[in-house]
XYZ file of C-alpha atoms in Angstrom:
593
model
C -0.017 -0.033 0.190
C 1.623 2.818 -1.077
C 5.888 4.676 -1.320
C 6.337 7.018 0.901
C 9.437 10.025 0.653
C 10.925 12.240 2.882
C 13.713 14.899 3.521
C 15.390 16.407 6.992
C 18.079 18.996 6.688
C 20.602 19.709 9.853
C 22.631 22.839 7.835
C 19.119 25.320 9.002
C 18.198 25.375 5.658
C 14.353 24.486 4.553
C 14.360 20.975 2.905
C 13.990 20.503 -0.658
C 10.645 20.244 -0.920
C 11.336 19.722 -5.138
C 13.521 16.932 -5.003
C 11.161 15.310 -2.719
C 8.504 15.925 -5.265
C 10.500 14.278 -8.326
C 11.001 11.127 -5.683
C 7.206 11.122 -4.751
C 6.663 11.371 -8.719
C 9.018 8.172 -9.232
C 6.769 6.053 -7.580
C 3.768 6.579 -8.945
C 3.331 2.806 -9.995
C 2.902 2.475 -5.816
C 0.503 4.795 -5.364
C -1.853 5.434 -8.704
C -4.713 6.386 -6.686
C -3.177 10.254 -5.684
C -0.139 11.618 -3.886
C 0.113 14.230 -1.708
C 3.374 16.046 -0.501
C 3.971 18.479 3.003
C 6.818 20.088 4.144
C 7.750 22.630 7.177
C 11.009 23.874 8.865
C 13.577 21.285 7.649
C 11.401 18.886 6.860
C 9.337 17.747 3.840
C 7.487 14.798 3.459
C 5.760 13.094 0.154
C 3.275 9.968 -0.294
C 1.971 8.225 -3.617
C -1.212 6.466 -2.517
C -2.771 3.022 -3.471
C -6.680 2.917 -1.614
C -7.106 0.118 0.769
C -8.559 0.807 4.294
C -10.719 4.030 4.008
C -11.286 5.589 0.432
C -12.302 8.489 1.040
C -9.740 11.359 1.329
C -9.963 11.704 4.735
C -7.367 9.198 4.896
C -4.829 10.855 2.385
C -1.369 11.645 3.352
C 0.721 12.833 4.085
C -1.638 13.143 7.014
C -0.548 16.048 9.738
C -2.177 16.798 12.946
C -1.823 19.772 14.451
C -3.645 19.493 17.512
C -0.915 16.787 18.127
C 1.876 18.162 16.909
C 3.123 15.335 13.943
C 3.432 14.901 10.449
C 3.635 11.318 8.775
C 3.971 9.280 5.556
C 3.375 5.172 5.876
C 3.720 2.422 3.936
C 1.878 -0.811 4.431
C -1.273 -2.243 6.884
C -1.765 -2.071 10.772
C -4.333 -5.258 10.673
C -5.804 -5.014 13.844
C -5.689 -0.938 13.523
C -9.574 -0.985 14.416
C -8.469 -2.557 17.634
C -6.048 0.066 18.390
C -8.403 2.350 17.442
C -11.060 1.412 19.792
C -7.852 1.879 22.563
C -7.063 4.817 21.297
C -10.491 6.350 21.582
C -11.028 4.451 24.962
C -7.584 6.903 25.755
C -9.992 10.302 25.001
C -8.578 10.504 20.922
C -10.877 11.194 18.590
C -10.509 10.119 14.423
C -12.293 11.642 11.680
C -11.192 8.864 9.377
C -11.696 5.118 9.549
C -8.035 4.684 8.469
C -4.831 2.521 9.435
C -2.708 5.425 9.059
C -4.520 7.790 11.762
C -4.677 5.103 14.190
C -0.605 4.943 13.688
C -0.359 8.709 14.184
C -2.306 8.631 17.416
C -1.134 5.539 18.745
C 2.445 7.013 18.097
C 1.054 9.793 20.039
C 0.224 7.900 22.971
C 2.715 5.684 23.085
C 5.538 6.908 20.923
C 7.467 5.423 18.930
C 7.367 1.487 21.101
C 3.735 1.666 19.149
C 5.534 -0.278 16.706
C 5.456 -3.093 19.613
C 1.343 -2.917 19.779
C 1.241 -2.939 15.856
C 0.288 -6.725 14.003
C 1.527 -5.833 10.483
C 3.655 -4.510 7.584
C 4.869 -1.582 7.825
C 7.315 1.248 7.155
C 6.404 4.593 8.307
C 8.048 8.590 8.713
C 6.932 11.020 12.127
C 8.094 14.213 12.358
C 7.161 15.738 15.465
C 6.752 19.668 15.457
C 7.999 20.875 18.666
C 11.390 18.703 18.621
C 12.276 18.511 15.539
C 12.857 14.418 15.961
C 12.574 12.749 13.381
C 10.813 8.612 13.277
C 11.300 5.951 11.168
C 10.329 2.451 11.279
C 10.190 -0.768 9.576
C 8.140 -3.790 10.309
C 9.426 -6.852 12.217
C 9.994 -8.780 8.991
C 10.987 -5.938 6.685
C 7.850 -6.878 4.519
C 7.903 -3.131 3.108
C 11.095 -1.177 2.356
C 12.669 1.719 3.790
C 15.565 3.173 1.580
C 18.111 5.909 2.656
C 20.278 8.035 1.785
C 22.723 11.535 3.865
C 25.464 13.565 3.525
C 25.931 15.205 6.812
C 24.203 18.026 5.439
C 20.517 16.412 5.547
C 18.875 12.678 5.241
C 16.405 11.863 2.458
C 14.239 8.284 2.810
C 11.903 6.409 0.048
C 10.233 3.360 -0.533
C 12.459 2.441 -3.520
C 15.813 3.228 -4.595
C 15.223 4.553 -7.528
C 13.289 7.130 -5.538
C 16.090 8.503 -3.801
C 18.353 8.459 -7.457
C 15.043 10.577 -8.937
C 16.231 13.132 -5.789
C 19.766 13.758 -6.779
C 23.154 14.221 -5.442
C 23.439 10.087 -4.437
C 26.625 8.466 -4.742
C 26.298 5.695 -7.085
C 29.271 4.045 -7.272
C 28.753 0.062 -6.439
C 29.966 -0.593 -3.338
C 32.742 -3.474 -3.199
C 31.442 -4.865 -0.205
C 27.711 -4.993 -1.821
C 29.011 -6.880 -4.588
C 30.836 -9.511 -2.488
C 27.908 -9.822 -1.236
C 25.999 -10.353 -4.586
C 28.174 -12.800 -5.780
C 28.398 -14.616 -2.988
C 24.493 -15.327 -1.973
C 22.927 -15.144 -5.919
C 22.263 -11.474 -5.432
C 20.894 -10.975 -1.773
C 22.499 -7.493 -0.213
C 21.748 -8.305 3.710
C 21.812 -5.437 6.326
C 21.972 -2.225 5.771
C 24.044 -1.963 2.308
C 22.829 -1.409 -1.021
C 24.917 -2.389 -4.168
C 25.553 1.390 -4.175
C 28.010 3.231 -2.163
C 25.093 6.048 -1.611
C 21.893 4.152 -0.308
C 21.408 2.337 2.676
C 18.766 0.320 3.639
C 16.480 0.836 7.759
C 16.849 -2.464 8.684
C 13.746 -4.670 9.661
C 12.174 -4.789 13.280
C 14.309 -1.048 13.840
C 13.094 2.035 14.777
C 15.337 5.057 13.878
C 15.188 8.650 16.054
C 16.697 10.806 14.513
C 17.852 14.300 15.916
C 17.368 17.783 14.921
C 20.647 18.051 15.061
C 21.443 14.794 12.946
C 22.256 12.397 15.291
C 20.768 9.205 15.692
C 19.744 5.963 17.091
C 18.551 2.625 16.468
C 16.639 0.314 18.497
C 15.676 -3.139 17.354
C 13.108 -3.994 18.761
C 11.877 -7.663 17.994
C 14.424 -10.667 17.757
C 12.340 -14.567 18.666
C 15.595 -16.509 20.599
C 14.827 -19.433 18.378
C 14.746 -21.488 21.477
C 12.603 -24.011 23.250
C 10.366 -21.978 25.252
C 8.686 -23.059 28.432
C 5.319 -21.903 27.795
C 4.973 -24.813 24.976
C 6.907 -27.652 27.088
C 4.777 -30.987 26.847
C 3.494 -30.394 23.612
C 3.799 -33.356 20.921
C 3.576 -33.163 17.488
C 0.052 -33.477 17.701
C -0.046 -30.162 20.074
C 2.378 -28.755 17.866
C 0.485 -28.885 14.400
C -3.022 -27.825 15.847
C -0.685 -24.899 17.389
C -0.065 -24.010 14.078
C -3.141 -24.036 12.003
C -4.356 -22.611 14.690
C -1.775 -19.524 14.205
C -1.700 -20.046 10.670
C -5.723 -19.484 10.127
C -5.500 -16.557 12.221
C -2.961 -15.096 10.534
C -4.994 -15.504 7.492
C -7.951 -14.194 8.753
C -5.322 -10.921 9.303
C -4.759 -10.142 6.352
C -8.635 -9.742 4.816
C -8.972 -6.497 6.244
C -9.625 -3.936 3.508
C -12.578 -2.118 2.066
C -11.448 -3.604 -1.249
C -11.244 -6.972 -2.618
C -8.395 -9.668 -1.540
C -7.720 -12.620 -3.863
C -4.345 -15.218 -3.729
C -1.377 -15.684 -5.597
C -1.800 -19.519 -5.910
C 1.196 -21.259 -7.663
C 0.011 -24.924 -6.895
C 2.215 -25.385 -4.222
C 1.640 -26.314 -0.518
C 1.971 -22.684 0.761
C -0.353 -20.842 -1.525
C -2.934 -23.602 -1.675
C -3.342 -23.803 2.369
C -4.127 -20.174 2.124
C -6.956 -20.849 -0.206
C -8.392 -23.299 1.855
C -7.935 -21.566 4.937
C -9.777 -18.749 3.108
C -12.189 -21.167 1.993
C -13.100 -22.278 5.542
C -13.455 -18.366 6.769
C -16.180 -18.591 4.021
C -14.410 -16.381 1.842
C -16.763 -16.921 -1.437
C -16.179 -16.008 -5.184
C -12.619 -16.500 -4.225
C -10.189 -14.961 -7.555
C -6.675 -16.884 -7.594
C -4.502 -16.536 -10.246
C -1.509 -18.540 -11.387
C 1.299 -18.235 -14.500
C 2.930 -20.549 -16.864
C 5.618 -20.372 -19.143
C 6.388 -22.820 -22.469
C 8.957 -25.127 -21.577
C 12.438 -24.847 -22.704
C 15.642 -26.927 -22.396
C 13.954 -29.751 -20.574
C 12.425 -27.241 -18.113
C 8.254 -27.230 -18.108
C 7.112 -24.084 -17.557
C 3.863 -24.466 -15.675
C 2.138 -26.146 -12.425
C -0.949 -25.969 -13.432
C -1.853 -29.870 -12.718
C -1.705 -28.337 -9.266
C -3.459 -24.937 -9.494
C -6.806 -26.645 -11.040
C -6.698 -28.867 -8.223
C -6.560 -26.360 -5.656
C -9.543 -23.814 -7.237
C -11.555 -26.856 -8.352
C -11.756 -28.269 -5.107
C -12.349 -24.922 -3.555
C -14.324 -22.948 -5.898
C -12.369 -20.651 -7.109
C -13.183 -17.793 -9.250
C -9.509 -19.001 -11.058
C -7.361 -17.273 -13.736
C -4.817 -19.785 -15.370
C -2.597 -17.050 -17.485
C 0.570 -17.828 -20.032
C 3.125 -16.311 -20.365
C 4.292 -16.406 -24.337
C 7.768 -16.176 -25.322
C 7.809 -13.337 -26.951
C 5.943 -11.144 -23.263
C 8.241 -12.782 -21.550
C 11.270 -11.162 -23.647
C 9.625 -7.484 -23.565
C 8.833 -7.675 -19.915
C 12.128 -8.755 -19.230
C 13.464 -5.578 -18.886
C 10.485 -3.624 -17.251
C 10.426 -6.042 -14.654
C 14.607 -5.048 -13.707
C 13.407 -1.179 -13.853
C 11.351 -2.135 -11.052
C 13.322 -3.625 -8.580
C 14.643 -1.683 -6.115
C 18.057 -3.725 -6.124
C 18.949 -6.108 -8.477
C 17.385 -9.288 -7.693
C 18.492 -13.097 -10.007
C 15.563 -14.839 -9.075
C 13.392 -15.999 -12.146
C 10.948 -15.223 -9.904
C 11.142 -11.903 -10.691
C 10.126 -11.536 -14.398
C 6.986 -14.019 -13.627
C 6.047 -12.281 -10.397
C 5.530 -8.559 -12.164
C 3.984 -10.713 -15.166
C 1.418 -12.132 -12.664
C 1.121 -8.891 -10.867
C 0.722 -7.013 -14.267
C -2.644 -9.237 -14.662
C -3.882 -9.787 -11.424
C -4.105 -6.034 -11.277
C -6.945 -5.786 -13.150
C -8.618 -7.845 -11.159
C -7.441 -7.202 -7.543
C -6.077 -5.008 -5.390
C -4.769 -7.311 -2.807
C -3.317 -10.585 -2.979
C -2.435 -12.989 -0.292
C 0.844 -15.078 -1.130
C 2.828 -17.660 0.354
C 6.133 -15.933 0.377
C 8.491 -17.053 3.972
C 6.915 -20.686 4.205
C 10.371 -22.126 3.471
C 12.578 -19.155 5.631
C 10.063 -20.122 8.236
C 9.715 -23.770 8.007
C 12.874 -25.114 6.547
C 11.782 -26.152 3.054
C 14.978 -25.318 1.223
C 17.628 -27.750 0.369
C 19.830 -26.233 2.667
C 18.223 -27.277 5.875
C 18.377 -31.192 6.068
C 21.924 -31.209 6.197
C 21.753 -29.303 9.715
C 19.745 -31.632 10.820
C 22.891 -33.714 12.360
C 25.018 -31.223 12.759
C 26.363 -29.361 16.290
C 25.812 -26.235 16.929
C 29.313 -24.838 16.638
C 29.472 -26.569 12.674
C 26.914 -24.709 11.631
C 28.520 -22.216 9.788
C 30.746 -24.446 7.406
C 27.256 -26.298 6.499
C 24.999 -23.784 5.295
C 28.270 -22.241 3.986
C 28.708 -25.047 1.505
C 24.830 -25.333 1.017
C 23.844 -21.925 0.092
C 26.631 -19.535 -0.574
C 27.527 -19.484 -4.118
C 30.971 -19.601 -4.467
C 33.923 -19.703 -2.388
C 35.523 -16.279 -1.886
C 38.753 -17.265 -3.530
C 37.012 -17.940 -6.779
C 35.437 -14.391 -6.867
C 39.690 -13.233 -7.899
C 38.913 -15.045 -11.158
C 35.388 -13.083 -11.691
C 35.391 -9.664 -10.070
C 37.972 -7.340 -11.803
C 40.855 -5.970 -9.236
C 39.643 -2.831 -8.656
C 35.859 -4.264 -7.069
C 37.939 -7.157 -5.388
C 37.484 -7.122 -1.499
C 40.291 -8.848 1.097
C 38.663 -10.250 3.440
C 35.793 -12.511 3.073
C 33.798 -10.153 4.114
C 30.694 -12.401 3.461
C 31.774 -15.367 5.445
C 32.214 -12.968 8.303
C 28.787 -11.277 8.184
C 27.399 -14.634 8.714
C 29.070 -16.152 10.899
C 28.171 -13.062 13.550
C 24.828 -13.931 13.403
C 25.187 -17.612 13.743
C 27.519 -17.159 16.938
C 25.068 -14.703 18.479
C 23.797 -16.571 22.444
C 20.457 -18.099 21.495
C 19.195 -20.504 19.126
C 20.131 -23.560 20.659
C 20.714 -26.215 17.102
C 22.342 -25.447 14.345
C 19.096 -25.790 12.377
C 17.668 -23.015 15.316
C 20.354 -21.083 14.384
C 20.277 -20.715 10.210
C 16.956 -20.484 10.492
C 17.619 -17.201 12.532
C 19.558 -15.839 9.809
C 17.418 -16.215 7.070
C 14.348 -14.711 9.481
C 16.444 -11.941 10.746
C 18.652 -11.458 8.046
C 18.233 -13.224 4.830
C 14.456 -12.992 4.451
C 13.776 -9.507 4.050
C 16.153 -8.841 1.183
C 15.208 -11.921 -0.986
C 11.241 -13.111 -1.365
C 10.074 -10.549 0.624
C 11.461 -7.466 -0.792
C 10.813 -9.447 -4.817
C 7.239 -10.160 -4.446
C 6.653 -6.117 -2.504
C 8.851 -5.155 -5.645
C 6.844 -6.796 -8.805
C 3.265 -6.393 -7.258
C 3.513 -2.372 -5.936
C 4.960 -1.868 -9.933
C 1.407 -2.390 -10.866
C -0.150 -0.524 -7.946
C -1.305 -4.150 -6.476
C -0.588 -4.838 -2.356
C 0.733 -8.311 -1.503
C 0.250 -9.550 2.231
C 2.013 -13.123 3.497
C 0.744 -14.767 6.629
C 3.767 -16.949 6.541
C 5.216 -14.515 7.724
C 2.587 -13.195 10.740
C 5.015 -12.082 13.332
C 3.608 -14.326 15.568
C 3.318 -17.388 13.307
C 7.715 -16.726 13.156
C 7.514 -16.865 17.093
C 5.653 -19.600 17.279
C 7.512 -21.767 14.397
C 10.890 -20.487 15.646
C 10.513 -22.217 18.753
C 9.304 -25.244 17.469
C 11.642 -28.446 17.971
C 13.730 -28.631 14.599
C 13.003 -32.709 14.030
C 9.251 -31.247 13.556
C 9.857 -29.179 10.767
C 12.955 -31.072 8.849
C 9.890 -33.690 8.736
C 9.210 -35.283 5.835
C 12.277 -33.744 4.025
C 11.161 -29.663 5.151
C 8.076 -27.830 6.449
C 7.240 -31.279 8.666
C 4.739 -29.727 10.339
C 3.499 -27.106 7.516
C 2.175 -30.710 5.891
C 0.549 -32.294 8.967
C -1.127 -29.706 9.596
C -2.588 -28.910 5.291
C -3.303 -32.239 5.720
C -7.155 -31.791 6.625
C -7.596 -28.835 4.276
C -5.763 -30.057 0.760
C -5.933 -33.256 -1.373
C -3.539 -35.846 -0.885
C -1.331 -34.855 -4.470
C -0.581 -30.725 -2.974
C 0.830 -31.938 0.633
C 2.904 -34.792 -1.292
C 3.990 -33.625 -4.258
C 7.772 -32.504 -5.162
C 8.864 -29.686 -4.215
C 8.619 -27.042 -7.491
C 10.113 -23.451 -8.245
C 8.328 -20.498 -9.672
C 10.096 -21.675 -12.933
C 11.029 -19.519 -15.742
C 12.395 -21.565 -18.187
C 13.551 -19.311 -20.427
C 15.691 -17.065 -18.235
C 16.562 -20.466 -16.873
C 18.459 -21.589 -20.115
C 19.648 -18.208 -21.741
C 19.726 -18.692 -25.703
C 18.779 -16.382 -28.534
C 17.294 -13.264 -27.795
C 17.370 -13.172 -23.903
C 20.976 -13.710 -24.655
C 21.488 -10.535 -26.738
C 20.006 -8.862 -23.766
C 22.142 -9.996 -21.378
C 24.872 -9.487 -24.277
C 23.915 -6.027 -25.165
C 24.503 -5.072 -21.305
C 27.270 -7.042 -20.208
C 28.673 -4.908 -23.180
C 28.204 -1.594 -23.710
C 30.272 1.148 -23.017
C 28.929 2.072 -19.344
C 29.534 -1.606 -18.496
C 33.193 -1.379 -19.631
C 33.664 2.168 -18.476
C 32.528 0.576 -14.736
C 34.318 -2.364 -14.812
C 33.356 -4.598 -13.090
C 33.697 -8.019 -14.055
C 37.145 -9.467 -15.440
C 36.849 -9.318 -19.524
C 38.206 -12.175 -19.992
C 35.541 -14.372 -18.008
C 32.906 -12.439 -19.304
C 33.615 -13.356 -22.434
C 34.265 -17.265 -21.931
C 30.490 -16.754 -20.813
C 29.046 -15.387 -23.595
C 30.852 -17.808 -25.851
C 29.143 -20.675 -23.832
C 25.880 -19.137 -22.182
C 25.827 -22.553 -20.279
C 28.798 -23.222 -19.119
C 29.073 -22.367 -15.522
C 26.514 -21.930 -12.713
C 26.695 -21.256 -9.228
C 26.469 -23.654 -5.705
C 22.642 -23.073 -6.394
C 22.140 -23.330 -9.955
C 22.284 -19.542 -10.446
C 23.421 -19.184 -14.601
C 26.404 -17.361 -13.594
C 25.683 -15.287 -16.936
C 23.011 -13.875 -15.948
C 24.028 -12.943 -12.477
C 26.614 -10.784 -14.265
C 24.239 -9.661 -16.785
C 21.254 -8.995 -14.408
C 23.649 -6.308 -12.215
C 24.424 -4.341 -15.449
C 21.033 -4.408 -16.619
C 20.296 -3.268 -13.968
C 22.125 -0.466 -13.517
C 21.891 1.180 -16.685
C 18.057 0.528 -16.197
C 18.570 3.562 -13.450
C 20.452 5.402 -15.593
C 23.848 4.730 -13.852
């Protein structure tokens, strides 16, 4: 829901409302239903609106409340806003709208920055206090909604997308060598607060940043599950855990039905999206719109999973939309998907989600989606090898299974000017795995995935691709209370049945056996996995363009080898090496860098 921007100055000058306006305009697609600007002295705020809750102009943003001395911009949805509104009314607050934005403003006034602990939802927001000149930035627990920042000591700017900050100007676009190391190690993820550009950083998930009028700031991390066995769950057997997971997931799906517009489902045919459909049907949702996408086969890879999505749609009587994308549309849609990325992402899902979202947005404004289940319930192939590994050996096993390549191999791929001597990616992972808590090797890795990797892979992918079409995606598996429950669940229950065992067991009473017990699938886009023909031409053009040669990120001999044999090299995790290098250049050039 929406996109936000803003600037606060620390040098005595007025905020640059022109720059904030350009940043706001750059996010038109995220909020096609309205826009607004607000400024006062050193601060300016901008907003693009996607109308989901309270469709009237009373809910427009930026929202300024002079009686409270606050001005705010908000991106996301507070699923418990009605309950919070009643609680605040009991405290004497009066409301002029039916929006969750107004609830946020009054909650901030009443509870201060600690209001985030009361929120159930996905959110990024900025609140300016006119009396103190203080600005507060905050992001939800799982990082579902983004927040990018850029500053130079004289001012701080922030926005929901990285390209919006570039539109404001005065941002260093040099490639960050540490971030490049992460990109090449974690199949394009740049986790933590870095981005691929030196001039832009991210506010981390579960973080509140308080920025004083003089530019000093402090961060507070307000959520960090321990990933240990908790006393409150002592004595629970497998049946008890199955029921607890199902009850919590049922509540998470119910929460995400809150909207003043219809809510659909992105139905891949996999377990995760299928159980969401089943639970919505259980809640009595009628005429539920579901959407599946497929592509033509290539290189021996199937391009769709319609047999499973059709089965679920028929079982629950949904208004199902089966969308088959021709290769010509995939080719023309690829550059558009790259432009929609706030950061470069090599996953084939990006293009699929971008094309799917364009079709879905013609029918609904909100969808529920199954992202996050694999990270929360241990569904990926790199989790089972951790089953019998001692806690202190978690790093070695995870690195072997998850890293694209060892640090030493980068010397033959990345040009010398962009290499870093230390294995900064391994160091980052070790620091997180070595933190106190997390009883087992699997606990430690799941905590790493949930707290560090998740926000910068499937979460960012879904947000970028859906919001590029003014479509809001809600992810029940990232309900923070469900994540807390899963974090406390015994590892053997999650690893059962090859992964996600506890979720499979919880789903058996709801779904056809063929869906629960099917082999794990991935969003297939065969034409990108097997780069040839016009897709190869696009990548070749990007890697040999004058901008790429001038930038010199990669060893020319290695690039030439890949272009001569596009299928020759794949990473440990199966990413086509040519696509990994070419996608980064395509993204940089799409941003005009």
